[in-house]
CSV table of C-alpha atoms and ligand atoms in Angstrom, one decimal:
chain,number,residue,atom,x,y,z
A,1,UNK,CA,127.5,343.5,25.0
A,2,UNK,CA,129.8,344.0,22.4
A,3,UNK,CA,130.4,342.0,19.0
A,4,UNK,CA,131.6,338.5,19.3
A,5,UNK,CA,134.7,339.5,17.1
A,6,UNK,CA,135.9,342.0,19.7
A,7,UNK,CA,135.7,339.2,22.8
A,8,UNK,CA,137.3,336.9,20.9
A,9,UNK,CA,140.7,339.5,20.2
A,10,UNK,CA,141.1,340.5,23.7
A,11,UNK,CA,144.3,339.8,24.6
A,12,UNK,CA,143.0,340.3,28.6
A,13,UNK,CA,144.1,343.7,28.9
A,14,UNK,CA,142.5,345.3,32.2
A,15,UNK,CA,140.5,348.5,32.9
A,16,UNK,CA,142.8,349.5,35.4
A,17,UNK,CA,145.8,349.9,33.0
A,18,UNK,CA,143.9,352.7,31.2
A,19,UNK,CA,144.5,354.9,33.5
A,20,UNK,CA,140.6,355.7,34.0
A,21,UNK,CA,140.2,356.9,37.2
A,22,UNK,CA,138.1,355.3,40.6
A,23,UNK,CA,134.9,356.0,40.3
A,24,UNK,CA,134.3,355.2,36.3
A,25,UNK,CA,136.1,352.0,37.1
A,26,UNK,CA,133.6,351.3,40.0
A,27,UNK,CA,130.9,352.5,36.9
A,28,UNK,CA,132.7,349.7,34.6
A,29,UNK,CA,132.7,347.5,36.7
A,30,UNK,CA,128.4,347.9,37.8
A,31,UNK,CA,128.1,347.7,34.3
A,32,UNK,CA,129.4,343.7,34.4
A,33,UNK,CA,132.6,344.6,31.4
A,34,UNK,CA,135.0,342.4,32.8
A,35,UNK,CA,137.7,343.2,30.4
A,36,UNK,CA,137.8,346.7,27.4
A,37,UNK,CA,137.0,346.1,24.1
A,38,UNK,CA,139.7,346.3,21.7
A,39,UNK,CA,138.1,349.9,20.3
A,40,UNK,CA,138.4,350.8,24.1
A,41,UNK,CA,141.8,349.8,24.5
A,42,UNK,CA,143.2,351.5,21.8
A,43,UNK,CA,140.9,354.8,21.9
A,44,UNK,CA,140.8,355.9,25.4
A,45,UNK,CA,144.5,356.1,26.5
A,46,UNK,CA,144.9,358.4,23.1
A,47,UNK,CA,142.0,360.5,24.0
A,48,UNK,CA,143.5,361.1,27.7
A,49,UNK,CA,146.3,362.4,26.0
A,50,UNK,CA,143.8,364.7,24.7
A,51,UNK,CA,144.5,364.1,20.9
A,52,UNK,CA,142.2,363.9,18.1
A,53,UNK,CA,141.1,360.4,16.8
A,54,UNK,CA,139.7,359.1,13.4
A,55,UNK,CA,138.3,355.9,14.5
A,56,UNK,CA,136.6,353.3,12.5
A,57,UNK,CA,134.3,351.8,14.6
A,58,UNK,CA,130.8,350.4,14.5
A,59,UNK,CA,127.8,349.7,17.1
A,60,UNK,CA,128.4,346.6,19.0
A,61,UNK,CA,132.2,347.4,19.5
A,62,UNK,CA,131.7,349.3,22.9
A,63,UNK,CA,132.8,352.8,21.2
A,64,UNK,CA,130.2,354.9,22.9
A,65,UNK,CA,132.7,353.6,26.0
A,66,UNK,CA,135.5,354.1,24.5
A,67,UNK,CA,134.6,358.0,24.1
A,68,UNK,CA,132.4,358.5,27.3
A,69,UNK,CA,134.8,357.5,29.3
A,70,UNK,CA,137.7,359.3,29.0
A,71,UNK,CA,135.4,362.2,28.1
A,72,UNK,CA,133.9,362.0,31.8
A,73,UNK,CA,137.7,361.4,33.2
A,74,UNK,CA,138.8,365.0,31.4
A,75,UNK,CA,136.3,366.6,32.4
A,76,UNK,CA,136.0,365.5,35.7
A,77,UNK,CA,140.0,366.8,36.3
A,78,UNK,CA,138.9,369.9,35.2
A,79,UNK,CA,135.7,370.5,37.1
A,80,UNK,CA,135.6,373.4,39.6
A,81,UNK,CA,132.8,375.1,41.5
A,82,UNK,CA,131.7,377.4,38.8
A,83,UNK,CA,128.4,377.3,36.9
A,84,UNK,CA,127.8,374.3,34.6
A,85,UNK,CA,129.1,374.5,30.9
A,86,UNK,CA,128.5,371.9,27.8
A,87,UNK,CA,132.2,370.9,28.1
A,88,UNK,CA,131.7,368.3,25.6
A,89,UNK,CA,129.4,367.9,22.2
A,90,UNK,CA,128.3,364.6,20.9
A,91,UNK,CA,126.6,364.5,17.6
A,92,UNK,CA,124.8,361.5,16.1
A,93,UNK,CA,122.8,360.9,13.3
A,94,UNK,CA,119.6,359.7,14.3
A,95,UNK,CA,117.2,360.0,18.1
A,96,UNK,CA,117.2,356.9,18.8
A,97,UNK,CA,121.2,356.6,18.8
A,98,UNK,CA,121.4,360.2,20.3
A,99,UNK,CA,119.4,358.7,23.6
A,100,UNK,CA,121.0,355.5,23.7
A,101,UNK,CA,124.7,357.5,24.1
A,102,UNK,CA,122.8,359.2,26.5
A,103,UNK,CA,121.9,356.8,28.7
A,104,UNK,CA,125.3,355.2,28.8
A,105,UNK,CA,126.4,358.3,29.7
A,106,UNK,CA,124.5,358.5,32.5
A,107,UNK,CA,125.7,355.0,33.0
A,108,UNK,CA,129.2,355.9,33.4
A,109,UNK,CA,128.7,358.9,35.4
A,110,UNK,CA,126.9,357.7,37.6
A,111,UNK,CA,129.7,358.1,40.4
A,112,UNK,CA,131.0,361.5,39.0
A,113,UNK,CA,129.9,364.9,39.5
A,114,UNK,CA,129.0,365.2,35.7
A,115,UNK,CA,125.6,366.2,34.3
A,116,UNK,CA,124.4,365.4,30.7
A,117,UNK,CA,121.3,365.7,27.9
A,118,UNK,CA,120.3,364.8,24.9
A,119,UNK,CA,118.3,366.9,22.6
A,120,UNK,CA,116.7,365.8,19.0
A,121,UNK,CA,113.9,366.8,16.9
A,122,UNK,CA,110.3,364.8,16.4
A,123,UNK,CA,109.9,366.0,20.2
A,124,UNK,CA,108.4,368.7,22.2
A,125,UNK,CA,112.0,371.0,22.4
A,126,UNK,CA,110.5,372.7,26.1
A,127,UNK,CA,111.4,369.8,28.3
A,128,UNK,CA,114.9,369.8,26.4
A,129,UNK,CA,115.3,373.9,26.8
A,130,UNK,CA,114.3,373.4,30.3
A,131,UNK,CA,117.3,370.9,31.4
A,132,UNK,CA,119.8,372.9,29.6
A,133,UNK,CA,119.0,376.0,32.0
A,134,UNK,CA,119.2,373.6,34.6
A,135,UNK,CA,123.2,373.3,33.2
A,136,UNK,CA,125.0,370.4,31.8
A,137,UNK,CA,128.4,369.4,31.0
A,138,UNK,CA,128.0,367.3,28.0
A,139,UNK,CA,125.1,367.5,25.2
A,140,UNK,CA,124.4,364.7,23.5
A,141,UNK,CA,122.2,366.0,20.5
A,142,UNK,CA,121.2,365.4,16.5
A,143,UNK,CA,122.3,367.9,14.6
A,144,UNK,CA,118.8,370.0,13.3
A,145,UNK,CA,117.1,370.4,17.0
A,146,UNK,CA,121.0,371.6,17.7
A,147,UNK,CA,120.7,374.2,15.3
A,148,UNK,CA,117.2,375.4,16.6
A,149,UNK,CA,117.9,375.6,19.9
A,150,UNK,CA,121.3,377.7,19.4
A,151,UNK,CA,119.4,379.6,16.9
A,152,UNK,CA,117.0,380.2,19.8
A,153,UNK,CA,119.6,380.7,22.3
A,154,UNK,CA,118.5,378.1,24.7
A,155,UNK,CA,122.4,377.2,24.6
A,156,UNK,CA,126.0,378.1,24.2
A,157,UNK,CA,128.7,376.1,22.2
A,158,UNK,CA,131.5,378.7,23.4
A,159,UNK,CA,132.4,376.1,25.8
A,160,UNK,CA,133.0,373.5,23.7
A,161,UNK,CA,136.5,371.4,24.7
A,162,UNK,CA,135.9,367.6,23.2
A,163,UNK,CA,133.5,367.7,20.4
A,164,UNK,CA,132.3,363.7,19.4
A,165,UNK,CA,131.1,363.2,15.8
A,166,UNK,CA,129.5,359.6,15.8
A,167,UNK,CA,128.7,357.3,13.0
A,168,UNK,CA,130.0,360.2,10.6
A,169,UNK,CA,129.6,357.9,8.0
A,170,UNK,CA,125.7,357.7,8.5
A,171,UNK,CA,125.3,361.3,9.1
A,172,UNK,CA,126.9,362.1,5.8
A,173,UNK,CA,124.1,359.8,4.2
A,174,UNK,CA,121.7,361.7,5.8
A,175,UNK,CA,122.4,364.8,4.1
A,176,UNK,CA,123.9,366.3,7.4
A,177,UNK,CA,127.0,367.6,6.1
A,178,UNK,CA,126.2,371.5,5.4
A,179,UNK,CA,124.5,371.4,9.3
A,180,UNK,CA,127.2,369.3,10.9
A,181,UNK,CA,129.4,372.6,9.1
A,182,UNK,CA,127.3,375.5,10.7
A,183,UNK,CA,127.9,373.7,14.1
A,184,UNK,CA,132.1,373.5,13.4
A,185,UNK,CA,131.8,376.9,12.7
A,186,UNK,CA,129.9,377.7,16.6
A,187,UNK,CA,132.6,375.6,18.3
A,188,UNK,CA,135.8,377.3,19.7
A,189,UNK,CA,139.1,377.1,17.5
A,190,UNK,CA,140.8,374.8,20.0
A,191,UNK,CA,139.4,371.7,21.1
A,192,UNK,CA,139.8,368.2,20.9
A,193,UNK,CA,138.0,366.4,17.8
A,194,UNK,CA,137.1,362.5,17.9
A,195,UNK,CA,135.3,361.4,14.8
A,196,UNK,CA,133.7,357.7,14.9
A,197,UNK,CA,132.7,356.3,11.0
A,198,UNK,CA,132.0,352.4,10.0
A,199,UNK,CA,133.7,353.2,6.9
A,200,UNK,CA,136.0,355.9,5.1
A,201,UNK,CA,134.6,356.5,2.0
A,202,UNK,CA,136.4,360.1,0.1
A,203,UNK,CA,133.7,362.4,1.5
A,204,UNK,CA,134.8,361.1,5.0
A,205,UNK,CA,138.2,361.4,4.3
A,206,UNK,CA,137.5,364.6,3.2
A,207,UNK,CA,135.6,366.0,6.4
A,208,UNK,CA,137.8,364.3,8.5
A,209,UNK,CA,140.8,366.2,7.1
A,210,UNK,CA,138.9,369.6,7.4
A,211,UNK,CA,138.6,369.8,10.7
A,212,UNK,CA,140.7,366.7,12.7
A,213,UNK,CA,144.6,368.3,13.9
A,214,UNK,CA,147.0,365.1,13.7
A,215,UNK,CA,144.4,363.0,14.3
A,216,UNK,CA,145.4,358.8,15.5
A,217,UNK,CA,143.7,356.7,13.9
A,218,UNK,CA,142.2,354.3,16.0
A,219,UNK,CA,140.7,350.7,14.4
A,220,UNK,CA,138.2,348.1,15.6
A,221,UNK,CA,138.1,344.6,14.0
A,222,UNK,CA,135.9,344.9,11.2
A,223,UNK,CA,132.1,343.6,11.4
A,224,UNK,CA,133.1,341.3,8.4
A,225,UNK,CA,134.5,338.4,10.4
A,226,UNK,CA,131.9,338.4,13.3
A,227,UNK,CA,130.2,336.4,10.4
A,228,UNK,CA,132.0,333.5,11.1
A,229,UNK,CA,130.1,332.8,14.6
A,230,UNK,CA,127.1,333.0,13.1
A,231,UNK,CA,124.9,330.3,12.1
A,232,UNK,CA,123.3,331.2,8.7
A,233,UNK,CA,120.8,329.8,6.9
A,234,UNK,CA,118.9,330.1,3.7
A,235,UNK,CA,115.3,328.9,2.6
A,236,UNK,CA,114.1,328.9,-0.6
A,237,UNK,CA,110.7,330.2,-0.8
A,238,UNK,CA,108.5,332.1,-3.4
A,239,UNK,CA,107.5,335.7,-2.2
A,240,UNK,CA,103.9,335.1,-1.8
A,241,UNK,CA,104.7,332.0,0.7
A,242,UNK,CA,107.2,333.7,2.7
A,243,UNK,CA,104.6,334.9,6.0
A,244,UNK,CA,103.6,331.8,6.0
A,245,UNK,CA,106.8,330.3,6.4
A,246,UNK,CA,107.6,332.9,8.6
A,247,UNK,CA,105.0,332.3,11.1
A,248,UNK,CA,105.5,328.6,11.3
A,249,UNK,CA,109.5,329.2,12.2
A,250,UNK,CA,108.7,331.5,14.4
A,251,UNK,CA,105.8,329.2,16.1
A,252,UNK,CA,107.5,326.0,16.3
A,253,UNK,CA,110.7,326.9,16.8
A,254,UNK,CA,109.0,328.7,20.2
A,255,UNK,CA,111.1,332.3,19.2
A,256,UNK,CA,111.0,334.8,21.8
A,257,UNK,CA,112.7,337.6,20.4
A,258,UNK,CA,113.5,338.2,16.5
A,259,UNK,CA,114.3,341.0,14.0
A,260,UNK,CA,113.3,340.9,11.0
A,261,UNK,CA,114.3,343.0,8.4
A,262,UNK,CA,112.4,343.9,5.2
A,263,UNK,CA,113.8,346.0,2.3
A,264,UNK,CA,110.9,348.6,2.5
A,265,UNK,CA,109.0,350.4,4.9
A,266,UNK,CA,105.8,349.2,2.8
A,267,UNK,CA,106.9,346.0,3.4
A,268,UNK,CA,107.6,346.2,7.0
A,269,UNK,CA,103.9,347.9,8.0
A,270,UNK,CA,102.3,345.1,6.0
A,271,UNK,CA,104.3,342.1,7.5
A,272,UNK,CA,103.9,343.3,11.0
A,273,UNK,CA,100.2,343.5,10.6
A,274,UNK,CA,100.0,340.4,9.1
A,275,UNK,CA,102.2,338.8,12.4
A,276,UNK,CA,99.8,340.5,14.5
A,277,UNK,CA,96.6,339.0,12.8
A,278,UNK,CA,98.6,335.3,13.5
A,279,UNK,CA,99.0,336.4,17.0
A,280,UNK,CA,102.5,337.1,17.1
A,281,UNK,CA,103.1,340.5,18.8
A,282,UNK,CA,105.3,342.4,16.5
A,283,UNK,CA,106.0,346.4,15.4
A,284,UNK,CA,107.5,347.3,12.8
A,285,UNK,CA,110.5,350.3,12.8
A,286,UNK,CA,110.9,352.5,10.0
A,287,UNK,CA,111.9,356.2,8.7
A,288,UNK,CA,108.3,357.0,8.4
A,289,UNK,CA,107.6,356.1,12.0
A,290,UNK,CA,107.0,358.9,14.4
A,291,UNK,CA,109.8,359.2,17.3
A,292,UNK,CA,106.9,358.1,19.7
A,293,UNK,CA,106.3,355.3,17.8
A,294,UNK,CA,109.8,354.2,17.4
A,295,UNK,CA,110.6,354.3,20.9
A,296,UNK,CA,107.6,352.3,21.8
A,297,UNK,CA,108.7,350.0,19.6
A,298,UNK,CA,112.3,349.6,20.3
A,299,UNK,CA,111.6,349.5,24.5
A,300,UNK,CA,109.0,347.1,24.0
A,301,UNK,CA,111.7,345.1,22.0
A,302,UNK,CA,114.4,345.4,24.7
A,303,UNK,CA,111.8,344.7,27.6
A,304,UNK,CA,110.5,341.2,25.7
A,305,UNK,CA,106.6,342.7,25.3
A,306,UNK,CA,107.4,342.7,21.6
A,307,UNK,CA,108.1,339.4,19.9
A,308,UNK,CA,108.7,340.4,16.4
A,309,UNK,CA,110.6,343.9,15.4
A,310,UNK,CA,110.7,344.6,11.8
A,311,UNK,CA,112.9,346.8,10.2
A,312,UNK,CA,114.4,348.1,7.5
A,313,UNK,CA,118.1,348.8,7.5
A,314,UNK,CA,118.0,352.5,7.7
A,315,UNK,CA,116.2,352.3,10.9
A,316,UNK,CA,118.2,349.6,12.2
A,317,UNK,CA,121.6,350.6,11.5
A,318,UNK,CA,123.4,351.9,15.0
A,319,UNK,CA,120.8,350.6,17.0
A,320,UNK,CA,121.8,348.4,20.2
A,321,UNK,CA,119.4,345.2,20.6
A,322,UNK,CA,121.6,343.0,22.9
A,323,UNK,CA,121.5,339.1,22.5
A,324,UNK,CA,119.4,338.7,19.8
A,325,UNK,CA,119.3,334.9,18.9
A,326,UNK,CA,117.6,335.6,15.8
A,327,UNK,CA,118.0,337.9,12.8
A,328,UNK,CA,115.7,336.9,9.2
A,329,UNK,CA,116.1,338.1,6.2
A,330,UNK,CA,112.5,338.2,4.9
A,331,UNK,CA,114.0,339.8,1.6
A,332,UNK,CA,117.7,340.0,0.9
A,333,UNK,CA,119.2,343.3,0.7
A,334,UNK,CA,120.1,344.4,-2.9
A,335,UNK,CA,123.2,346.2,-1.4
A,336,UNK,CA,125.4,343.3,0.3
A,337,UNK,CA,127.5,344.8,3.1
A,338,UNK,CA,123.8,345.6,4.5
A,339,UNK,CA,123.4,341.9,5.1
A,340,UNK,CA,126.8,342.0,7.5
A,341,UNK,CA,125.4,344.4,9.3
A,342,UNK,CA,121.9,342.9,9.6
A,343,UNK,CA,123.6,339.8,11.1
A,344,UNK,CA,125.7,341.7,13.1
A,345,UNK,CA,122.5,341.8,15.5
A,346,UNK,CA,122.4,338.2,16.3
A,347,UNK,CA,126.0,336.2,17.6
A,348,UNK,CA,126.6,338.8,20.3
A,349,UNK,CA,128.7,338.7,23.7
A,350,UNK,CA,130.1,335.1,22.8
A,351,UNK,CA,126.6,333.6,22.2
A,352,UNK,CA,125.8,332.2,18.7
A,353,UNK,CA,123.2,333.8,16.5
A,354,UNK,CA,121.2,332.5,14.0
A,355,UNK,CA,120.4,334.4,10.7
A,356,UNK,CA,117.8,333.1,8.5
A,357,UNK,CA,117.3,334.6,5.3
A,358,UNK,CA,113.9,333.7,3.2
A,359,UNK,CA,114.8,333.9,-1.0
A,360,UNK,CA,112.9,333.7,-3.8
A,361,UNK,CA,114.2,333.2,-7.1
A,362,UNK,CA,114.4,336.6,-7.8
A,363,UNK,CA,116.9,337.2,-5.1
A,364,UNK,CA,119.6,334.1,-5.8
A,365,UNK,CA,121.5,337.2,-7.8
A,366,UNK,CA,121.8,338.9,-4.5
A,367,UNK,CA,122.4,335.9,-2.5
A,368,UNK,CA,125.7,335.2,-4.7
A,369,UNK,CA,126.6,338.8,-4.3
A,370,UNK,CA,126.8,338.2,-0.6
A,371,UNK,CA,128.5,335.0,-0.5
A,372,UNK,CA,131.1,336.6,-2.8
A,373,UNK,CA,131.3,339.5,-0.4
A,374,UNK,CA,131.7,336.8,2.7
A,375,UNK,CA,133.9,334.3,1.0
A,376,UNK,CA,131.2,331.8,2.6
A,377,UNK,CA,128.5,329.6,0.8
A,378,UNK,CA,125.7,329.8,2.6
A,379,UNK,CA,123.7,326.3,3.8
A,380,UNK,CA,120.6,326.5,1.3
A,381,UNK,CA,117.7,324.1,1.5
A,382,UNK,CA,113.7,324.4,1.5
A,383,UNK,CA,111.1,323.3,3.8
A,384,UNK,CA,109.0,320.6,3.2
A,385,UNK,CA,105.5,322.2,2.2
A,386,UNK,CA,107.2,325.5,0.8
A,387,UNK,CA,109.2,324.1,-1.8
A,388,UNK,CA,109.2,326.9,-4.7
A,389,UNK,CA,107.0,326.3,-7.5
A,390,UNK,CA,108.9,325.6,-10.9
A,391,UNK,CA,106.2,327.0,-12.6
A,392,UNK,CA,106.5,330.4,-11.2
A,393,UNK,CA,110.4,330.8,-12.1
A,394,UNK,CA,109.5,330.0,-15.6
A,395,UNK,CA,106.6,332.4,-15.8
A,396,UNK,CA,108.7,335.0,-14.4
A,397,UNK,CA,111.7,334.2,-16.6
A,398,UNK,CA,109.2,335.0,-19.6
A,399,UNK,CA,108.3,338.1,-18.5
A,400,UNK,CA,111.8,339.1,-18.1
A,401,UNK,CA,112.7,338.0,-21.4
A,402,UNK,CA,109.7,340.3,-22.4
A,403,UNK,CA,111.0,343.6,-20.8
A,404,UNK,CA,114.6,343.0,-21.2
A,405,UNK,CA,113.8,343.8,-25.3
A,406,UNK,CA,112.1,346.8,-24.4
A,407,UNK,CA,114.5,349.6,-24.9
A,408,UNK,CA,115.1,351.4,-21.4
A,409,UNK,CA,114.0,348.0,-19.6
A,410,UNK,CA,115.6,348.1,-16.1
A,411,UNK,CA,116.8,344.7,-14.9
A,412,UNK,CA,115.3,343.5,-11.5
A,413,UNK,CA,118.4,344.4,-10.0
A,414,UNK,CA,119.2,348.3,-10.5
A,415,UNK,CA,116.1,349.8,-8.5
A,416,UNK,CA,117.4,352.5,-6.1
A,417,UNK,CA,117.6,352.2,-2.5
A,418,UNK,CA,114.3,353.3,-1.1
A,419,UNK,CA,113.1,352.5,2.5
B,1,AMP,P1,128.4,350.2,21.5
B,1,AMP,O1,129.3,349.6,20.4
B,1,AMP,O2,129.0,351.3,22.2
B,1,AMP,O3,127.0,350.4,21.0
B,1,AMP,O4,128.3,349.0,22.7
B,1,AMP,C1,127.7,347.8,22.4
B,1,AMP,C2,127.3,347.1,23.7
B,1,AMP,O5,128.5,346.6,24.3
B,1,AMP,C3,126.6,347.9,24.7
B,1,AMP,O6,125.5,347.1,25.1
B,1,AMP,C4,127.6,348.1,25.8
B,1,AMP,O7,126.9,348.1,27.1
B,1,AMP,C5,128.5,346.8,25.7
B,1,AMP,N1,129.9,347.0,26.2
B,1,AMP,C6,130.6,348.1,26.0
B,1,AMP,N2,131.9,347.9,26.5
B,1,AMP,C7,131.9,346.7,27.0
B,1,AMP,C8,132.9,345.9,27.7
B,1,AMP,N3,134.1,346.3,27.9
B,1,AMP,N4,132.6,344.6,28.0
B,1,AMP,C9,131.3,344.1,27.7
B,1,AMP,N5,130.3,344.8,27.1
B,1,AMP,C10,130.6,346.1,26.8
């Protein structure tokens, strides 16, 4: 279900008045979406008209809707008898996104004569070569096995009439620009071009404009103010005490489900393990992860056979884990719109989330980063039996004192983003 944000600005608009036509609506309305997401509302009536969109819009707004279907209603118009084409391209960053679109677009078509597949690397490519003989109308795929497979000739782009770039923003970070420019150049001159992004930063902007004709630009609420509906929570801890402190929320407060993010992938192997050894089942979700692995994890997650998923923000980011009561901080992210995001995973579909976040005194400098960045001061407190220890603070303050004199000293706070 979408973000609590976008439930709580719908001004009750219907499905019908989209003009979306019978059978996606019977799709819809299988699906339980009782009324379109304000991304939806706004993006699929543009998209019928078949114009180009710049939206900014991030998981948990109902955007893979509000492309897929009007996608499916264009080229469902259009269909005839001949041979099956990719009609329609979707490109997203990572695998795991790449097969969730999938799978809501088998969702959605599920009462339409329209045939789809995803493709992405880490994976055997035969199985994938095999169902594009077999002929499909859209392609859902990640931008390297794309390249490989038209460099192989297991598929055609000529065909191309609504190409989807999703979470732009993310591909960019992942160093996709120059590939996500050799598959522009395989597409036919004249299509239609809808380009999804969480934010707009100049190299966005600048894509955008290379290759999006007159585009609308299409806005969802931004994730900023789903904060309000959450419950959120700090304890201060030291660093060493934290699993323990973990594992006894976790235990008395009877959890069933909870992400937990750490800020490397280190740091994520070792705290799952450690769960484990306490008897909590947990796996941990990381860049370093094979695909296999990673989808183990994330369907063990969904189906409830994993308690505990911990991740770091790379692998998280764009990944849909519905209703999750609880989100922890286990270390606070040095980069503070990544905490928004993290607790964008709990608070979901109008139920309140609770986001717990475990600081030692080395983190209180990121902690006021985010409240400044939230315009909220967060409840702080400790629990009784994990108070931190003075002692510590002023051992560490010494050493800092110490290093700061050096010449070339980094502070604590300027080590680059690694995960
Ligand atoms: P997305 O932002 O596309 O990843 O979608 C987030 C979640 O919202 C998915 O679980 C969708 O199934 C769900 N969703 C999409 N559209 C609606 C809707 N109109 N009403 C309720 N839930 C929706």
């Amino acid at each position: 279900m979408y973000s609590t944000t976008a439930i709580s600005q719908l001004n009750y608009m219907s499905f019908n008045q989209l003009g979306l036509s019978e059978p996606l609506l019977r799709a819809i309305n299988k699906k339980g979406y009782a009324n379109p997401s304000p991304i939806q509302e706004k993006a699929i009536p543009v998209i019928l008209e078949r114009k180009d969109i710049l939206a900014s819009a991030q998981t948990g707004t109902g955007k893979t809707a509000g492309f897929t279907l009007p996608i499916l209603q264009i080229l469902t118009q259009q269909s005839g008898n001949q041979k099956r084409k990719i009609r329609s391209l979707i490109l997203t960053p990572t695998r795991e996104l790449a097969a969730q679109v999938n799978q809501s677009v088998t969702d959605y078509s599920q009462f339409v004569d329209i045939k789809s597949t995803v493709i992405f690397g880490g994976v055997n490519a035969n199985p994938q070569i095999k169902s594009l003989k077999e002929g499909i109308d859209i392609l859902i795929a990640t931008p390297g096995r794309l390249l490989d497979l038209h460099q192989q000739r297991a598929l055609s782009l000529a065909n191309v009439e609504i190409l989807v770039l999703d979470e732009a923003d993310r591909m960019l970070d992942m160093g996709f620009l120059r590939d996500i420019k050799r598959i522009l150049a395989l597409l036919p001159q004249k299509r239609q071009n809808l380009l999804f992004s969480a934010t707009f930063s100049r190299e966005i902007k600048l894509l955008a404009g290379s290759f999006l004709h007159q585009p609308i630009l299409v806005e969802a609420t931004p994730e900023n103010t789903t904060v309000e509906k959450i419950e959120q929570r700090v304890y201060h801890v030291d660093q060493g005490r934290k699993t323990d402190l973990l594992i006894k929320l976790i235990n008395e407060g009877n959890w069933s489900q909870v992400l937990i993010f750490t800020r490397t992938k280190h740091g994520a192997n070792r705290l799952s393990q450690k769960l484990e050894k306490a008897r909590i089942n947990s796996a941990a979700i990381h860049g370093n992860k094979t695909q296999g692995a990673r989808t183990k994890a994330l369907s063990g997650f969904k189906e409830g056979s994993v308690r505990v998923l911990v991740a770091t923000d790379i692998a998280a980011r764009g990944l849909d884990i519905p209703l999750l009561p609880h989100v922890i901080n286990f270390e606070l992210p040095n980069i503070s719109e990544d905490y928004i995001h993290r607790i964008g995973r709990t608070g979901r579909a109008g139920a309140r989330g609770e986001a717990i976040s475990l600081v030692n005194f080395d983190e209180v400098a990121y902690l006021r980063d985010i409240e400044k960045l939230t315009g909220q001061k967060i409840p702080s407190s400790s629990i009784k039996g994990f108070e931190p220890d003075p002692a510590l603070e002023v051992a560490a303050a010494v050493e800092q004192l110490k290093t700061a004199k050096k010449p070339n000293a980094r502070g604590g706070r300027n080590f680059s983003r690694k995960r």
